[in-house]
Amino acid sequence: MQEQTVDQDVALFEALTRVLVGVAWDSAHAAPVGVTFPQLRLLLILSDLGTVASARLAEVMGVNASSVTRLADKLEARGYVHRGT
């Protein structure tokens, strides 16, 4: 009985993984031309959080603040974000 439960859990996990990969794939292709997946992720997080400090954005994304700065530089140059003090 225990083995059957493990097999069912693995099958459910694999199905969920396929769904999540599909969502990520669709999201990446919905992005404007030239916007990378990390940039899209930043934009999606900003749409949830609203105006936030780059340090907070880096924390939520799980990256260094310098990574957020580089992403934001590119997005700002394309007019997708506006930064302030």
PDB file of N, CA, C and O in Angstrom:
ATOM      1  N   MET A   1       0.819  -1.193   0.000  1.00  0.00           N
ATOM      2  CA  MET A   1       0.000   0.000   0.000  1.00  0.00           C
ATOM      3  C   MET A   1       0.865   1.260   0.000  1.00  0.00           C
ATOM      4  O   MET A   1       0.589   2.190  -0.708  1.00  0.00           O
ATOM      5  N   GLN A   2       1.917   1.271   0.779  1.00  0.00           N
ATOM      6  CA  GLN A   2       2.821   2.429   0.864  1.00  0.00           C
ATOM      7  C   GLN A   2       3.458   2.716  -0.501  1.00  0.00           C
ATOM      8  O   GLN A   2       3.566   3.856  -0.896  1.00  0.00           O
ATOM      9  N   GLU A   3       3.869   1.661  -1.216  1.00  0.00           N
ATOM     10  CA  GLU A   3       4.503   1.836  -2.523  1.00  0.00           C
ATOM     11  C   GLU A   3       3.528   2.463  -3.519  1.00  0.00           C
ATOM     12  O   GLU A   3       3.902   3.309  -4.310  1.00  0.00           O
ATOM     13  N   GLN A   4       2.267   2.073  -3.465  1.00  0.00           N
ATOM     14  CA  GLN A   4       1.260   2.625  -4.363  1.00  0.00           C
ATOM     15  C   GLN A   4       1.071   4.123  -4.100  1.00  0.00           C
ATOM     16  O   GLN A   4       0.953   4.908  -5.026  1.00  0.00           O
ATOM     17  N   THR A   5       1.085   4.525  -2.850  1.00  0.00           N
ATOM     18  CA  THR A   5       0.945   5.941  -2.493  1.00  0.00           C
ATOM     19  C   THR A   5       2.120   6.742  -3.028  1.00  0.00           C
ATOM     20  O   THR A   5       1.937   7.837  -3.569  1.00  0.00           O
ATOM     21  N   VAL A   6       3.323   6.208  -2.899  1.00  0.00           N
ATOM     22  CA  VAL A   6       4.512   6.894  -3.413  1.00  0.00           C
ATOM     23  C   VAL A   6       4.410   7.038  -4.928  1.00  0.00           C
ATOM     24  O   VAL A   6       4.673   8.100  -5.476  1.00  0.00           O
ATOM     25  N   ASP A   7       4.007   5.974  -5.624  1.00  0.00           N
ATOM     26  CA  ASP A   7       3.851   6.032  -7.077  1.00  0.00           C
ATOM     27  C   ASP A   7       2.816   7.071  -7.483  1.00  0.00           C
ATOM     28  O   ASP A   7       3.010   7.808  -8.448  1.00  0.00           O
ATOM     29  N   GLN A   8       1.715   7.159  -6.739  1.00  0.00           N
ATOM     30  CA  GLN A   8       0.689   8.159  -7.035  1.00  0.00           C
ATOM     31  C   GLN A   8       1.221   9.565  -6.803  1.00  0.00           C
ATOM     32  O   GLN A   8       0.955  10.472  -7.592  1.00  0.00           O
ATOM     33  N   ASP A   9       1.984   9.747  -5.737  1.00  0.00           N
ATOM     34  CA  ASP A   9       2.560  11.058  -5.439  1.00  0.00           C
ATOM     35  C   ASP A   9       3.529  11.481  -6.538  1.00  0.00           C
ATOM     36  O   ASP A   9       3.543  12.636  -6.963  1.00  0.00           O
ATOM     37  N   VAL A  10       4.344  10.550  -6.995  1.00  0.00           N
ATOM     38  CA  VAL A  10       5.302  10.847  -8.071  1.00  0.00           C
ATOM     39  C   VAL A  10       4.553  11.211  -9.346  1.00  0.00           C
ATOM     40  O   VAL A  10       4.901  12.179 -10.031  1.00  0.00           O
ATOM     41  N   ALA A  11       3.523  10.487  -9.673  1.00  0.00           N
ATOM     42  CA  ALA A  11       2.731  10.770 -10.872  1.00  0.00           C
ATOM     43  C   ALA A  11       2.079  12.146 -10.778  1.00  0.00           C
ATOM     44  O   ALA A  11       2.079  12.912 -11.747  1.00  0.00           O
ATOM     45  N   LEU A  12       1.539  12.490  -9.625  1.00  0.00           N
ATOM     46  CA  LEU A  12       0.938  13.814  -9.428  1.00  0.00           C
ATOM     47  C   LEU A  12       1.981  14.925  -9.529  1.00  0.00           C
ATOM     48  O   LEU A  12       1.728  15.975 -10.120  1.00  0.00           O
ATOM     49  N   PHE A  13       3.152  14.681  -8.958  1.00  0.00           N
ATOM     50  CA  PHE A  13       4.235  15.659  -9.024  1.00  0.00           C
ATOM     51  C   PHE A  13       4.670  15.876 -10.474  1.00  0.00           C
ATOM     52  O   PHE A  13       4.887  17.009 -10.903  1.00  0.00           O
ATOM     53  N   GLU A  14       4.798  14.802 -11.242  1.00  0.00           N
ATOM     54  CA  GLU A  14       5.178  14.926 -12.647  1.00  0.00           C
ATOM     55  C   GLU A  14       4.123  15.700 -13.432  1.00  0.00           C
ATOM     56  O   GLU A  14       4.454  16.538 -14.269  1.00  0.00           O
ATOM     57  N   ALA A  15       2.853  15.442 -13.166  1.00  0.00           N
ATOM     58  CA  ALA A  15       1.781  16.159 -13.850  1.00  0.00           C
ATOM     59  C   ALA A  15       1.818  17.649 -13.506  1.00  0.00           C
ATOM     60  O   ALA A  15       1.681  18.504 -14.389  1.00  0.00           O
ATOM     61  N   LEU A  16       2.011  17.948 -12.239  1.00  0.00           N
ATOM     62  CA  LEU A  16       2.099  19.347 -11.815  1.00  0.00           C
ATOM     63  C   LEU A  16       3.296  20.042 -12.455  1.00  0.00           C
ATOM     64  O   LEU A  16       3.200  21.190 -12.889  1.00  0.00           O
ATOM     65  N   THR A  17       4.403  19.353 -12.531  1.00  0.00           N
ATOM     66  CA  THR A  17       5.596  19.916 -13.155  1.00  0.00           C
ATOM     67  C   THR A  17       5.332  20.267 -14.613  1.00  0.00           C
ATOM     68  O   THR A  17       5.724  21.332 -15.084  1.00  0.00           O
ATOM     69  N   ARG A  18       4.654  19.392 -15.326  1.00  0.00           N
ATOM     70  CA  ARG A  18       4.320  19.675 -16.733  1.00  0.00           C
ATOM     71  C   ARG A  18       3.447  20.921 -16.844  1.00  0.00           C
ATOM     72  O   ARG A  18       3.638  21.760 -17.729  1.00  0.00           O
ATOM     73  N   VAL A  19       2.499  21.065 -15.950  1.00  0.00           N
ATOM     74  CA  VAL A  19       1.626  22.245 -15.973  1.00  0.00           C
ATOM     75  C   VAL A  19       2.438  23.512 -15.710  1.00  0.00           C
ATOM     76  O   VAL A  19       2.294  24.510 -16.421  1.00  0.00           O
ATOM     77  N   LEU A  20       3.301  23.472 -14.716  1.00  0.00           N
ATOM     78  CA  LEU A  20       4.099  24.656 -14.378  1.00  0.00           C
ATOM     79  C   LEU A  20       5.066  25.028 -15.497  1.00  0.00           C
ATOM     80  O   LEU A  20       5.259  26.215 -15.790  1.00  0.00           O
ATOM     81  N   VAL A  21       5.661  24.041 -16.140  1.00  0.00           N
ATOM     82  CA  VAL A  21       6.546  24.321 -17.273  1.00  0.00           C
ATOM     83  C   VAL A  21       5.740  24.954 -18.406  1.00  0.00           C
ATOM     84  O   VAL A  21       6.202  25.902 -19.057  1.00  0.00           O
ATOM     85  N   GLY A  22       4.534  24.471 -18.621  1.00  0.00           N
ATOM     86  CA  GLY A  22       3.678  25.055 -19.647  1.00  0.00           C
ATOM     87  C   GLY A  22       3.333  26.510 -19.358  1.00  0.00           C
ATOM     88  O   GLY A  22       3.351  27.353 -20.256  1.00  0.00           O
ATOM     89  N   VAL A  23       3.054  26.801 -18.110  1.00  0.00           N
ATOM     90  CA  VAL A  23       2.762  28.190 -17.722  1.00  0.00           C
ATOM     91  C   VAL A  23       3.981  29.075 -17.948  1.00  0.00           C
ATOM     92  O   VAL A  23       3.875  30.181 -18.499  1.00  0.00           O
ATOM     93  N   ALA A  24       5.150  28.594 -17.539  1.00  0.00           N
ATOM     94  CA  ALA A  24       6.384  29.365 -17.744  1.00  0.00           C
ATOM     95  C   ALA A  24       6.641  29.578 -19.233  1.00  0.00           C
ATOM     96  O   ALA A  24       7.008  30.676 -19.660  1.00  0.00           O
ATOM     97  N   TRP A  25       6.436  28.544 -20.014  1.00  0.00           N
ATOM     98  CA  TRP A  25       6.640  28.631 -21.467  1.00  0.00           C
ATOM     99  C   TRP A  25       5.700  29.669 -22.081  1.00  0.00           C
ATOM    100  O   TRP A  25       6.125  30.533 -22.849  1.00  0.00           O
ATOM    101  N   ASP A  26       4.426  29.597 -21.728  1.00  0.00           N
ATOM    102  CA  ASP A  26       3.448  30.551 -22.252  1.00  0.00           C
ATOM    103  C   ASP A  26       3.772  31.979 -21.818  1.00  0.00           C
ATOM    104  O   ASP A  26       3.645  32.919 -22.604  1.00  0.00           O
ATOM    105  N   SER A  27       4.208  32.141 -20.584  1.00  0.00           N
ATOM    106  CA  SER A  27       4.561  33.469 -20.078  1.00  0.00           C
ATOM    107  C   SER A  27       5.743  34.048 -20.834  1.00  0.00           C
ATOM    108  O   SER A  27       5.754  35.225 -21.188  1.00  0.00           O
ATOM    109  N   ALA A  28       6.740  33.216 -21.071  1.00  0.00           N
ATOM    110  CA  ALA A  28       7.937  33.684 -21.777  1.00  0.00           C
ATOM    111  C   ALA A  28       7.583  34.122 -23.191  1.00  0.00           C
ATOM    112  O   ALA A  28       8.133  35.098 -23.703  1.00  0.00           O
ATOM    113  N   HIS A  29       6.655  33.438 -23.816  1.00  0.00           N
ATOM    114  CA  HIS A  29       6.285  33.791 -25.186  1.00  0.00           C
ATOM    115  C   HIS A  29       5.272  34.931 -25.254  1.00  0.00           C
ATOM    116  O   HIS A  29       5.040  35.483 -26.326  1.00  0.00           O
ATOM    117  N   ALA A  30       4.686  35.280 -24.135  1.00  0.00           N
ATOM    118  CA  ALA A  30       3.755  36.402 -24.085  1.00  0.00           C
ATOM    119  C   ALA A  30       4.497  37.722 -23.875  1.00  0.00           C
ATOM    120  O   ALA A  30       3.912  38.788 -24.043  1.00  0.00           O
ATOM    121  N   ALA A  31       5.766  37.632 -23.516  1.00  0.00           N
ATOM    122  CA  ALA A  31       6.558  38.837 -23.248  1.00  0.00           C
ATOM    123  C   ALA A  31       6.810  39.601 -24.547  1.00  0.00           C
ATOM    124  O   ALA A  31       6.881  39.002 -25.626  1.00  0.00           O
ATOM    125  N   PRO A  32       6.942  40.909 -24.445  1.00  0.00           N
ATOM    126  CA  PRO A  32       7.297  41.683 -25.636  1.00  0.00           C
ATOM    127  C   PRO A  32       8.639  41.209 -26.200  1.00  0.00           C
ATOM    128  O   PRO A  32       9.495  40.705 -25.472  1.00  0.00           O
ATOM    129  N   VAL A  33       8.806  41.365 -27.492  1.00  0.00           N
ATOM    130  CA  VAL A  33      10.053  40.970 -28.152  1.00  0.00           C
ATOM    131  C   VAL A  33      11.221  41.673 -27.485  1.00  0.00           C
ATOM    132  O   VAL A  33      11.171  42.874 -27.204  1.00  0.00           O
ATOM    133  N   GLY A  34      12.253  40.922 -27.172  1.00  0.00           N
ATOM    134  CA  GLY A  34      13.450  41.489 -26.569  1.00  0.00           C
ATOM    135  C   GLY A  34      13.461  41.479 -25.054  1.00  0.00           C
ATOM    136  O   GLY A  34      14.465  41.818 -24.449  1.00  0.00           O
ATOM    137  N   VAL A  35      12.346  41.110 -24.428  1.00  0.00           N
ATOM    138  CA  VAL A  35      12.296  41.025 -22.969  1.00  0.00           C
ATOM    139  C   VAL A  35      12.616  39.583 -22.576  1.00  0.00           C
ATOM    140  O   VAL A  35      11.941  38.645 -22.992  1.00  0.00           O
ATOM    141  N   THR A  36      13.667  39.423 -21.793  1.00  0.00           N
ATOM    142  CA  THR A  36      14.119  38.096 -21.389  1.00  0.00           C
ATOM    143  C   THR A  36      13.240  37.541 -20.269  1.00  0.00           C
ATOM    144  O   THR A  36      12.468  38.283 -19.637  1.00  0.00           O
ATOM    145  N   PHE A  37      13.376  36.244 -20.013  1.00  0.00           N
ATOM    146  CA  PHE A  37      12.592  35.640 -18.939  1.00  0.00           C
ATOM    147  C   PHE A  37      12.892  36.285 -17.584  1.00  0.00           C
ATOM    148  O   PHE A  37      11.952  36.599 -16.847  1.00  0.00           O
ATOM    149  N   PRO A  38      14.182  36.532 -17.223  1.00  0.00           N
ATOM    150  CA  PRO A  38      14.437  37.216 -15.939  1.00  0.00           C
ATOM    151  C   PRO A  38      13.809  38.613 -15.886  1.00  0.00           C
ATOM    152  O   PRO A  38      13.300  39.028 -14.845  1.00  0.00           O
ATOM    153  N   GLN A  39      13.829  39.333 -17.010  1.00  0.00           N
ATOM    154  CA  GLN A  39      13.200  40.646 -17.041  1.00  0.00           C
ATOM    155  C   GLN A  39      11.682  40.527 -16.878  1.00  0.00           C
ATOM    156  O   GLN A  39      11.068  41.311 -16.165  1.00  0.00           O
ATOM    157  N   LEU A  40      11.099  39.542 -17.543  1.00  0.00           N
ATOM    158  CA  LEU A  40       9.661  39.313 -17.399  1.00  0.00           C
ATOM    159  C   LEU A  40       9.313  38.970 -15.960  1.00  0.00           C
ATOM    160  O   LEU A  40       8.321  39.459 -15.412  1.00  0.00           O
ATOM    161  N   ARG A  41      10.142  38.160 -15.339  1.00  0.00           N
ATOM    162  CA  ARG A  41       9.905  37.797 -13.937  1.00  0.00           C
ATOM    163  C   ARG A  41       9.920  39.044 -13.057  1.00  0.00           C
ATOM    164  O   ARG A  41       9.059  39.213 -12.193  1.00  0.00           O
ATOM    165  N   LEU A  42      10.876  39.929 -13.298  1.00  0.00           N
ATOM    166  CA  LEU A  42      10.943  41.183 -12.537  1.00  0.00           C
ATOM    167  C   LEU A  42       9.661  41.989 -12.746  1.00  0.00           C
ATOM    168  O   LEU A  42       9.067  42.488 -11.790  1.00  0.00           O
ATOM    169  N   LEU A  43       9.203  42.091 -13.978  1.00  0.00           N
ATOM    170  CA  LEU A  43       7.986  42.845 -14.263  1.00  0.00           C
ATOM    171  C   LEU A  43       6.762  42.228 -13.589  1.00  0.00           C
ATOM    172  O   LEU A  43       5.913  42.950 -13.061  1.00  0.00           O
ATOM    173  N   LEU A  44       6.677  40.916 -13.600  1.00  0.00           N
ATOM    174  CA  LEU A  44       5.542  40.249 -12.959  1.00  0.00           C
ATOM    175  C   LEU A  44       5.547  40.463 -11.449  1.00  0.00           C
ATOM    176  O   LEU A  44       4.498  40.701 -10.838  1.00  0.00           O
ATOM    177  N   ILE A  45       6.733  40.405 -10.852  1.00  0.00           N
ATOM    178  CA  ILE A  45       6.827  40.640  -9.409  1.00  0.00           C
ATOM    179  C   ILE A  45       6.471  42.087  -9.087  1.00  0.00           C
ATOM    180  O   ILE A  45       5.757  42.360  -8.125  1.00  0.00           O
ATOM    181  N   LEU A  46       6.945  43.008  -9.912  1.00  0.00           N
ATOM    182  CA  LEU A  46       6.590  44.416  -9.703  1.00  0.00           C
ATOM    183  C   LEU A  46       5.091  44.633  -9.835  1.00  0.00           C
ATOM    184  O   LEU A  46       4.514  45.453  -9.110  1.00  0.00           O
ATOM    185  N   SER A  47       4.451  43.917 -10.737  1.00  0.00           N
ATOM    186  CA  SER A  47       3.000  44.097 -10.888  1.00  0.00           C
ATOM    187  C   SER A  47       2.264  43.649  -9.632  1.00  0.00           C
ATOM    188  O   SER A  47       1.203  44.170  -9.311  1.00  0.00           O
ATOM    189  N   ASP A  48       2.834  42.686  -8.911  1.00  0.00           N
ATOM    190  CA  ASP A  48       2.230  42.244  -7.650  1.00  0.00           C
ATOM    191  C   ASP A  48       2.563  43.182  -6.493  1.00  0.00           C
ATOM    192  O   ASP A  48       1.708  43.485  -5.672  1.00  0.00           O
ATOM    193  N   LEU A  49       3.829  43.629  -6.424  1.00  0.00           N
ATOM    194  CA  LEU A  49       4.289  44.422  -5.276  1.00  0.00           C
ATOM    195  C   LEU A  49       4.024  45.916  -5.416  1.00  0.00           C
ATOM    196  O   LEU A  49       3.939  46.617  -4.417  1.00  0.00           O
ATOM    197  N   GLY A  50       3.954  46.400  -6.643  1.00  0.00           N
ATOM    198  CA  GLY A  50       3.855  47.840  -6.844  1.00  0.00           C
ATOM    199  C   GLY A  50       5.230  48.483  -6.705  1.00  0.00           C
ATOM    200  O   GLY A  50       6.250  47.829  -6.885  1.00  0.00           O
ATOM    201  N   THR A  51       5.249  49.727  -6.334  1.00  0.00           N
ATOM    202  CA  THR A  51       6.503  50.456  -6.189  1.00  0.00           C
ATOM    203  C   THR A  51       7.243  49.965  -4.947  1.00  0.00           C
ATOM    204  O   THR A  51       6.689  49.999  -3.849  1.00  0.00           O
ATOM    205  N   VAL A  52       8.452  49.475  -5.155  1.00  0.00           N
ATOM    206  CA  VAL A  52       9.267  48.959  -4.056  1.00  0.00           C
ATOM    207  C   VAL A  52      10.716  49.343  -4.274  1.00  0.00           C
ATOM    208  O   VAL A  52      11.134  49.640  -5.390  1.00  0.00           O
ATOM    209  N   ALA A  53      11.468  49.305  -3.192  1.00  0.00           N
ATOM    210  CA  ALA A  53      12.916  49.539  -3.280  1.00  0.00           C
ATOM    211  C   ALA A  53      13.582  48.363  -3.989  1.00  0.00           C
ATOM    212  O   ALA A  53      13.105  47.219  -3.896  1.00  0.00           O
ATOM    213  N   SER A  54      14.660  48.633  -4.686  1.00  0.00           N
ATOM    214  CA  SER A  54      15.348  47.563  -5.412  1.00  0.00           C
ATOM    215  C   SER A  54      15.861  46.485  -4.466  1.00  0.00           C
ATOM    216  O   SER A  54      15.904  45.306  -4.833  1.00  0.00           O
ATOM    217  N   ALA A  55      16.221  46.854  -3.247  1.00  0.00           N
ATOM    218  CA  ALA A  55      16.684  45.856  -2.275  1.00  0.00           C
ATOM    219  C   ALA A  55      15.561  44.881  -1.943  1.00  0.00           C
ATOM    220  O   ALA A  55      15.787  43.667  -1.822  1.00  0.00           O
ATOM    221  N   ARG A  56      14.338  45.378  -1.806  1.00  0.00           N
ATOM    222  CA  ARG A  56      13.189  44.512  -1.536  1.00  0.00           C
ATOM    223  C   ARG A  56      12.892  43.612  -2.735  1.00  0.00           C
ATOM    224  O   ARG A  56      12.604  42.425  -2.591  1.00  0.00           O
ATOM    225  N   LEU A  57      12.989  44.180  -3.919  1.00  0.00           N
ATOM    226  CA  LEU A  57      12.766  43.407  -5.136  1.00  0.00           C
ATOM    227  C   LEU A  57      13.799  42.289  -5.258  1.00  0.00           C
ATOM    228  O   LEU A  57      13.459  41.149  -5.581  1.00  0.00           O
ATOM    229  N   ALA A  58      15.049  42.598  -4.952  1.00  0.00           N
ATOM    230  CA  ALA A  58      16.112  41.590  -4.990  1.00  0.00           C
ATOM    231  C   ALA A  58      15.829  40.477  -3.986  1.00  0.00           C
ATOM    232  O   ALA A  58      16.017  39.296  -4.280  1.00  0.00           O
ATOM    233  N   GLU A  59      15.348  40.853  -2.818  1.00  0.00           N
ATOM    234  CA  GLU A  59      15.023  39.865  -1.778  1.00  0.00           C
ATOM    235  C   GLU A  59      13.919  38.918  -2.256  1.00  0.00           C
ATOM    236  O   GLU A  59      14.033  37.703  -2.124  1.00  0.00           O
ATOM    237  N   VAL A  60      12.866  39.486  -2.826  1.00  0.00           N
ATOM    238  CA  VAL A  60      11.747  38.676  -3.297  1.00  0.00           C
ATOM    239  C   VAL A  60      12.185  37.769  -4.448  1.00  0.00           C
ATOM    240  O   VAL A  60      11.774  36.614  -4.527  1.00  0.00           O
ATOM    241  N   MET A  61      13.040  38.282  -5.326  1.00  0.00           N
ATOM    242  CA  MET A  61      13.505  37.501  -6.462  1.00  0.00           C
ATOM    243  C   MET A  61      14.566  36.478  -6.073  1.00  0.00           C
ATOM    244  O   MET A  61      14.837  35.556  -6.833  1.00  0.00           O
ATOM    245  N   GLY A  62      15.185  36.677  -4.911  1.00  0.00           N
ATOM    246  CA  GLY A  62      16.232  35.766  -4.480  1.00  0.00           C
ATOM    247  C   GLY A  62      17.535  35.973  -5.229  1.00  0.00           C
ATOM    248  O   GLY A  62      18.272  35.018  -5.487  1.00  0.00           O
ATOM    249  N   VAL A  63      17.806  37.224  -5.587  1.00  0.00           N
ATOM    250  CA  VAL A  63      19.027  37.554  -6.321  1.00  0.00           C
ATOM    251  C   VAL A  63      19.739  38.711  -5.618  1.00  0.00           C
ATOM    252  O   VAL A  63      19.203  39.322  -4.698  1.00  0.00           O
ATOM    253  N   ASN A  64      20.934  39.018  -6.091  1.00  0.00           N
ATOM    254  CA  ASN A  64      21.679  40.160  -5.560  1.00  0.00           C
ATOM    255  C   ASN A  64      21.073  41.468  -6.069  1.00  0.00           C
ATOM    256  O   ASN A  64      20.494  41.509  -7.163  1.00  0.00           O
ATOM    257  N   ALA A  65      21.244  42.517  -5.304  1.00  0.00           N
ATOM    258  CA  ALA A  65      20.732  43.825  -5.708  1.00  0.00           C
ATOM    259  C   ALA A  65      21.335  44.269  -7.040  1.00  0.00           C
ATOM    260  O   ALA A  65      20.661  44.909  -7.850  1.00  0.00           O
ATOM    261  N   SER A  66      22.590  43.907  -7.283  1.00  0.00           N
ATOM    262  CA  SER A  66      23.226  44.294  -8.547  1.00  0.00           C
ATOM    263  C   SER A  66      22.533  43.635  -9.741  1.00  0.00           C
ATOM    264  O   SER A  66      22.467  44.213 -10.825  1.00  0.00           O
ATOM    265  N   SER A  67      21.988  42.448  -9.548  1.00  0.00           N
ATOM    266  CA  SER A  67      21.250  41.779 -10.629  1.00  0.00           C
ATOM    267  C   SER A  67      19.968  42.542 -10.948  1.00  0.00           C
ATOM    268  O   SER A  67      19.613  42.715 -12.120  1.00  0.00           O
ATOM    269  N   VAL A  68      19.285  43.003  -9.921  1.00  0.00           N
ATOM    270  CA  VAL A  68      18.074  43.797 -10.119  1.00  0.00           C
ATOM    271  C   VAL A  68      18.426  45.093 -10.838  1.00  0.00           C
ATOM    272  O   VAL A  68      17.715  45.514 -11.755  1.00  0.00           O
ATOM    273  N   THR A  69      19.529  45.704 -10.460  1.00  0.00           N
ATOM    274  CA  THR A  69      19.950  46.949 -11.104  1.00  0.00           C
ATOM    275  C   THR A  69      20.186  46.740 -12.589  1.00  0.00           C
ATOM    276  O   THR A  69      19.721  47.530 -13.416  1.00  0.00           O
ATOM    277  N   ARG A  70      20.873  45.660 -12.952  1.00  0.00           N
ATOM    278  CA  ARG A  70      21.135  45.384 -14.378  1.00  0.00           C
ATOM    279  C   ARG A  70      19.830  45.125 -15.134  1.00  0.00           C
ATOM    280  O   ARG A  70      19.632  45.635 -16.240  1.00  0.00           O
ATOM    281  N   LEU A  71      18.941  44.333 -14.532  1.00  0.00           N
ATOM    282  CA  LEU A  71      17.659  44.072 -15.184  1.00  0.00           C
ATOM    283  C   LEU A  71      16.860  45.364 -15.347  1.00  0.00           C
ATOM    284  O   LEU A  71      16.287  45.634 -16.409  1.00  0.00           O
ATOM    285  N   ALA A  72      16.818  46.152 -14.287  1.00  0.00           N
ATOM    286  CA  ALA A  72      16.053  47.407 -14.317  1.00  0.00           C
ATOM    287  C   ALA A  72      16.647  48.395 -15.313  1.00  0.00           C
ATOM    288  O   ALA A  72      15.903  49.117 -15.989  1.00  0.00           O
ATOM    289  N   ASP A  73      17.972  48.432 -15.434  1.00  0.00           N
ATOM    290  CA  ASP A  73      18.614  49.320 -16.418  1.00  0.00           C
ATOM    291  C   ASP A  73      18.096  49.019 -17.822  1.00  0.00           C
ATOM    292  O   ASP A  73      17.733  49.922 -18.578  1.00  0.00           O
ATOM    293  N   LYS A  74      18.057  47.738 -18.160  1.00  0.00           N
ATOM    294  CA  LYS A  74      17.619  47.339 -19.495  1.00  0.00           C
ATOM    295  C   LYS A  74      16.131  47.615 -19.696  1.00  0.00           C
ATOM    296  O   LYS A  74      15.712  48.088 -20.760  1.00  0.00           O
ATOM    297  N   LEU A  75      15.334  47.344 -18.663  1.00  0.00           N
ATOM    298  CA  LEU A  75      13.898  47.594 -18.770  1.00  0.00           C
ATOM    299  C   LEU A  75      13.584  49.086 -18.818  1.00  0.00           C
ATOM    300  O   LEU A  75      12.674  49.513 -19.527  1.00  0.00           O
ATOM    301  N   GLU A  76      14.338  49.861 -18.059  1.00  0.00           N
ATOM    302  CA  GLU A  76      14.132  51.314 -18.075  1.00  0.00           C
ATOM    303  C   GLU A  76      14.486  51.893 -19.450  1.00  0.00           C
ATOM    304  O   GLU A  76      13.771  52.760 -19.964  1.00  0.00           O
ATOM    305  N   ALA A  77      15.551  51.393 -20.050  1.00  0.00           N
ATOM    306  CA  ALA A  77      15.956  51.871 -21.374  1.00  0.00           C
ATOM    307  C   ALA A  77      14.876  51.599 -22.422  1.00  0.00           C
ATOM    308  O   ALA A  77      14.743  52.353 -23.391  1.00  0.00           O
ATOM    309  N   ARG A  78      14.091  50.546 -22.215  1.00  0.00           N
ATOM    310  CA  ARG A  78      13.010  50.204 -23.142  1.00  0.00           C
ATOM    311  C   ARG A  78      11.670  50.827 -22.729  1.00  0.00           C
ATOM    312  O   ARG A  78      10.662  50.629 -23.396  1.00  0.00           O
ATOM    313  N   GLY A  79      11.657  51.535 -21.604  1.00  0.00           N
ATOM    314  CA  GLY A  79      10.452  52.215 -21.170  1.00  0.00           C
ATOM    315  C   GLY A  79       9.477  51.361 -20.379  1.00  0.00           C
ATOM    316  O   GLY A  79       8.325  51.748 -20.176  1.00  0.00           O
ATOM    317  N   TYR A  80       9.920  50.204 -19.888  1.00  0.00           N
ATOM    318  CA  TYR A  80       9.022  49.313 -19.143  1.00  0.00           C
ATOM    319  C   TYR A  80       8.973  49.621 -17.645  1.00  0.00           C
ATOM    320  O   TYR A  80       8.004  49.250 -16.981  1.00  0.00           O
ATOM    321  N   VAL A  81       9.994  50.238 -17.106  1.00  0.00           N
ATOM    322  CA  VAL A  81       9.996  50.643 -15.688  1.00  0.00           C
ATOM    323  C   VAL A  81      10.529  52.061 -15.583  1.00  0.00           C
ATOM    324  O   VAL A  81      11.259  52.539 -16.460  1.00  0.00           O
ATOM    325  N   HIS A  82      10.142  52.702 -14.502  1.00  0.00           N
ATOM    326  CA  HIS A  82      10.653  54.037 -14.184  1.00  0.00           C
ATOM    327  C   HIS A  82      11.152  53.972 -12.756  1.00  0.00           C
ATOM    328  O   HIS A  82      10.438  53.508 -11.868  1.00  0.00           O
ATOM    329  N   ARG A  83      12.366  54.422 -12.559  1.00  0.00           N
ATOM    330  CA  ARG A  83      12.943  54.378 -11.214  1.00  0.00           C
ATOM    331  C   ARG A  83      12.984  55.757 -10.600  1.00  0.00           C
ATOM    332  O   ARG A  83      13.078  56.765 -11.296  1.00  0.00           O
ATOM    333  N   GLY A  84      12.899  55.782  -9.306  1.00  0.00           N
ATOM    334  CA  GLY A  84      12.974  57.032  -8.564  1.00  0.00           C
ATOM    335  C   GLY A  84      13.834  56.846  -7.336  1.00  0.00           C
ATOM    336  O   GLY A  84      14.472  55.816  -7.161  1.00  0.00           O
ATOM    337  N   THR A  85      13.818  57.846  -6.488  1.00  0.00           N
ATOM    338  CA  THR A  85      14.631  57.776  -5.276  1.00  0.00           C
ATOM    339  C   THR A  85      13.797  57.270  -4.124  1.00  0.00           C
ATOM    340  O   THR A  85      12.589  57.310  -4.137  1.00  0.00           O
TER     341      THR A  85
END
